[in-house]
Coordinates of C-alpha atoms and ligand atoms in Angstrom, one line a residue:
M284 CA 6.4 -24.7 16.3
S285 CA 3.1 -23.1 16.4
F286 CA 2.3 -19.5 15.1
A287 CA 2.0 -18.4 18.8
S288 CA 5.2 -19.8 19.9
E289 CA 7.1 -18.2 17.0
L290 CA 5.5 -14.8 17.8
E291 CA 6.4 -15.2 21.4
S292 CA 10.1 -15.7 20.3
V293 CA 10.4 -12.8 17.8
L294 CA 8.4 -10.0 19.2
P295 CA 10.2 -7.4 21.1
P296 CA 9.7 -7.4 24.9
D297 CA 8.8 -3.8 25.1
L298 CA 6.0 -3.9 22.4
P299 CA 2.7 -2.6 23.6
E300 CA -0.1 -5.1 23.9
R301 CA 2.5 -7.9 23.1
D302 CA 0.6 -10.8 24.8
R303 CA -2.5 -9.7 22.9
L304 CA -0.5 -9.7 19.6
I305 CA 0.7 -13.2 20.3
H306 CA -2.6 -14.4 20.9
L307 CA -4.7 -12.6 18.1
G308 CA -1.7 -12.5 15.7
A309 CA -1.5 -16.3 15.9
R310 CA -5.3 -16.5 15.1
H311 CA -4.9 -14.2 12.3
L312 CA -2.1 -16.2 10.8
E313 CA -4.1 -19.4 11.4
R314 CA -6.9 -18.0 9.4
I315 CA -4.5 -16.9 6.5
D316 CA -3.1 -20.6 6.4
E317 CA -6.5 -22.0 6.0
A318 CA -7.6 -19.4 3.5
N319 CA -4.5 -20.0 1.5
R320 CA -5.7 -23.6 0.8
H321 CA -8.6 -22.0 -1.3
F322 CA -7.1 -18.9 -2.9
N323 CA -3.7 -17.3 -3.0
L324 CA -3.5 -14.8 -0.1
T325 CA 0.3 -15.0 0.5
R326 CA 3.3 -16.8 -0.3
I327 CA 4.8 -16.4 3.3
V328 CA 3.2 -19.2 5.0
T329 CA 5.7 -21.1 7.4
P330 CA 5.1 -20.1 11.2
R331 CA 8.6 -18.6 11.5
D332 CA 8.5 -16.7 8.2
A333 CA 5.0 -15.5 8.9
A334 CA 5.9 -14.3 12.4
I335 CA 8.9 -12.3 11.2
K336 CA 7.8 -11.1 7.8
H337 CA 4.3 -10.4 8.4
V338 CA 3.6 -9.5 12.1
L339 CA 7.0 -8.4 13.4
D340 CA 7.8 -6.5 10.2
S341 CA 4.2 -4.7 10.6
V342 CA 4.6 -3.6 14.1
L343 CA 8.5 -2.8 14.4
P344 CA 7.8 0.9 13.5
W345 CA 4.8 1.2 15.7
R346 CA 6.1 4.3 17.4
F347 CA 5.8 6.3 14.1
F348 CA 2.1 5.7 14.2
A349 CA 1.4 6.1 17.8
G350 CA 0.4 9.8 17.6
A351 CA -2.2 9.6 14.7
A352 CA -5.9 9.5 15.4
A353 CA -6.7 7.6 12.2
I354 CA -4.6 5.4 10.0
L355 CA -5.6 4.1 6.5
D356 CA -3.8 0.9 5.2
A357 CA -3.8 1.0 1.4
G358 CA -3.7 -2.5 -0.1
T359 CA -3.9 -4.5 3.0
G360 CA -4.0 -7.8 1.2
A361 CA -4.2 -10.3 4.0
G362 CA -4.2 -7.6 6.6
F363 CA -0.7 -6.3 6.7
P364 CA 0.5 -3.9 8.3
G365 CA -3.1 -3.0 9.3
I366 CA -4.2 -5.8 11.6
P367 CA -1.0 -6.2 13.7
L368 CA -0.8 -2.4 14.1
A369 CA -4.5 -2.1 15.2
I370 CA -3.8 -4.8 17.7
V371 CA -0.9 -3.0 19.4
L372 CA -2.4 0.5 18.9
P373 CA -6.0 -0.1 20.2
G374 CA -6.8 3.5 20.8
Q375 CA -6.4 4.4 17.3
Q376 CA -8.8 3.8 14.3
F377 CA -7.7 1.9 11.2
T378 CA -9.2 1.7 7.9
L379 CA -8.1 -1.2 6.0
V380 CA -8.5 -0.8 2.2
E381 CA -8.3 -3.5 -0.4
S382 CA -9.3 -3.4 -3.9
I383 CA -9.8 -7.2 -4.5
G384 CA -13.1 -8.3 -3.2
K385 CA -12.1 -11.8 -2.1
K386 CA -9.1 -10.3 0.1
A387 CA -11.4 -7.6 1.5
R388 CA -13.8 -10.2 2.5
F389 CA -11.0 -12.2 4.1
V390 CA -9.9 -9.2 6.1
A391 CA -13.4 -8.2 7.2
E392 CA -14.0 -11.9 8.4
A393 CA -10.8 -11.9 10.3
T394 CA -11.2 -8.7 12.0
E395 CA -14.6 -9.6 13.2
A396 CA -13.4 -13.0 14.3
L397 CA -10.6 -11.4 16.2
E398 CA -13.2 -8.9 17.8
L399 CA -11.3 -5.7 16.8
T400 CA -13.2 -2.7 17.4
N401 CA -10.9 -0.1 15.9
T402 CA -10.9 -1.4 12.4
T403 CA -13.1 -0.8 9.4
V404 CA -12.6 -2.9 6.1
V405 CA -13.4 -1.1 2.8
N406 CA -13.3 -2.9 -0.6
A407 CA -12.1 -0.1 -2.9
R408 CA -9.2 1.4 -4.7
A409 CA -7.3 3.5 -2.0
E410 CA -6.9 6.5 -4.0
E411 CA -10.6 6.7 -5.0
Y412 CA -11.6 6.2 -1.2
L413 CA -9.2 9.0 -0.3
R414 CA -10.9 11.3 -2.6
E415 CA -13.8 11.5 -0.1
A416 CA -12.1 10.9 3.2
P417 CA -10.9 13.6 5.6
P418 CA -7.1 13.8 6.1
I419 CA -5.6 10.7 7.5
L420 CA -2.2 9.0 8.0
I421 CA -1.8 6.6 5.0
T422 CA 0.4 3.6 5.1
G423 CA 1.0 0.6 2.9
R424 CA 3.3 -2.2 2.4
A425 CA 4.3 -3.5 -1.2
V426 CA 1.3 -1.6 -2.5
A427 CA 3.1 0.3 -5.3
P428 CA 6.6 1.3 -6.3
L429 CA 7.3 4.9 -5.0
P430 CA 6.7 6.7 -8.4
K431 CA 3.3 5.2 -8.5
A432 CA 2.6 5.8 -5.0
C433 CA 3.3 9.5 -5.3
D434 CA 0.6 9.5 -8.2
L435 CA -1.9 7.4 -6.0
F436 CA -1.5 9.4 -2.7
G437 CA -0.3 12.8 -4.0
P438 CA -3.8 14.3 -4.3
A439 CA -4.7 13.2 -0.6
I440 CA -1.3 14.5 0.7
R441 CA -2.1 17.9 -1.0
A442 CA -5.3 17.9 0.8
G443 CA -3.7 17.4 4.3
S444 CA -2.9 13.7 4.6
R445 CA 0.5 12.2 5.3
A446 CA 1.9 8.7 4.3
L447 CA 4.4 6.4 6.0
L448 CA 5.2 3.6 3.5
Y449 CA 7.1 0.4 4.5
K450 CA 9.9 -0.1 1.9
G451 CA 13.0 -2.3 1.3
R452 CA 16.6 -1.8 1.1
D453 CA 16.7 -0.1 -2.4
I454 CA 14.9 2.9 -1.1
D455 CA 17.4 5.6 -2.1
T456 CA 17.2 4.4 -5.8
E457 CA 13.4 4.5 -5.5
I458 CA 13.3 7.9 -4.2
E459 CA 15.5 9.1 -7.0
A460 CA 13.2 7.3 -9.5
A461 CA 10.2 9.2 -7.9
T462 CA 11.7 12.6 -8.3
P463 CA 9.5 13.8 -11.2
E464 CA 6.3 12.4 -9.6
A465 CA 7.2 13.9 -6.2
R466 CA 8.0 17.3 -7.9
K467 CA 4.6 17.2 -9.9
H468 CA 2.6 16.6 -6.6
K469 CA 4.8 18.8 -4.5
L470 CA 5.8 16.0 -2.2
K471 CA 8.8 15.7 0.1
L472 CA 10.1 12.1 0.5
S473 CA 12.3 11.2 3.5
V474 CA 13.5 8.0 5.1
L475 CA 12.4 8.1 8.8
A476 CA 13.7 4.7 9.8
R477 CA 16.1 1.8 8.5
Y478 CA 16.0 -1.5 10.4
E479 CA 17.0 -5.0 9.9
L480 CA 14.5 -8.0 10.2
P481 CA 16.0 -10.9 12.2
E482 CA 17.6 -14.0 10.4
S483 CA 18.7 -12.1 7.4
S484 CA 15.0 -11.4 6.4
G485 CA 16.2 -8.2 4.9
L486 CA 16.6 -4.4 5.5
R487 CA 13.3 -2.5 6.0
T488 CA 12.8 1.3 5.5
L489 CA 9.9 3.5 6.6
V490 CA 9.4 6.4 4.1
Q491 CA 7.4 9.5 4.8
M492 CA 5.6 11.3 2.0
S493 CA 4.5 14.8 3.2
S494 CA 3.5 18.0 1.5
H495 CA 6.2 20.4 0.3
V496 CA 3.7 23.3 0.6
P497 CA 3.2 24.4 4.2
Ligands
SAM602 N1 0.1 -4.9 2.1 C1 0.0 -6.4 2.0 C2 1.3 -6.9 2.7 O1 2.3 -6.3 2.6 O2 1.2 -8.2 2.9 C3 -0.3 -6.9 0.6 C4 0.8 -6.6 -0.4 S1 0.2 -7.1 -1.9 C5 1.7 -7.3 -2.7 C6 -0.6 -5.7 -2.5 C7 -2.1 -5.6 -2.3 O3 -2.5 -4.3 -2.7 C8 -2.8 -6.6 -3.2 O4 -3.8 -7.2 -2.4 C9 -3.6 -5.6 -4.1 O5 -5.0 -6.2 -4.4 C10 -3.7 -4.2 -3.3 N2 -3.8 -3.0 -4.1 C11 -3.0 -2.8 -5.2 N3 -3.3 -1.4 -5.6 C12 -4.3 -1.1 -4.8 C13 -5.0 0.3 -4.6 N4 -4.8 1.1 -5.6 N5 -6.1 0.3 -3.8 C14 -6.2 -0.8 -2.9 N6 -5.7 -2.0 -2.8 C15 -4.6 -2.0 -3.7

């Protein structure tokens, strides 16, 4: 099956911009497939796995991002969750930040080829970029374990940002392990959503990191 037909079969019927995501999401996955022949961009490559674990996983919690004017995807890798979210939320601005130059170049070329007008790609360490940025909604998937994420994003959150991080099933243990760092940066960690990916692809959680200080 092609990337487009796998996306057609897994994306929820009520997803905004669903047809656009099937079309552009498939082109994004095709570009990843091609780039993967030259360098290691992702290990998830079969059309079914890529449709579920990359695209569907990125957009399932779209409602939590719907109110934010500007969103920053820290450690976007091949463009997840930033590119699929930018496709389903075209009225919002996305900054896709990646520290490895080769990956950032891939994402910049992909967003240009897909003609996305609401994305900016930055080759930088997210925590350094955030030092100069105005308050923003930070997101990230598989970018750092929660204790490290508190250290990376804590200063930006103290300055008015908020983070929604994609996490897995061990979130309660991770939150406990992050208690010292959360206390140090005066952060509140809460699980906003828990959901299963289809075909036993795993339990996902969305964790909010916000300031304890009003
Ligand atoms: N978010 C993508 C996904 O879920 O498919 C990529 C996940 S990959 C495991 C982590 C990515 O984050 C890598 O591409 C790495 O280079 C990048 N990264 C790690 N720490 C970073 C940081 N502090 N700032 C920017 N990028 C970072």
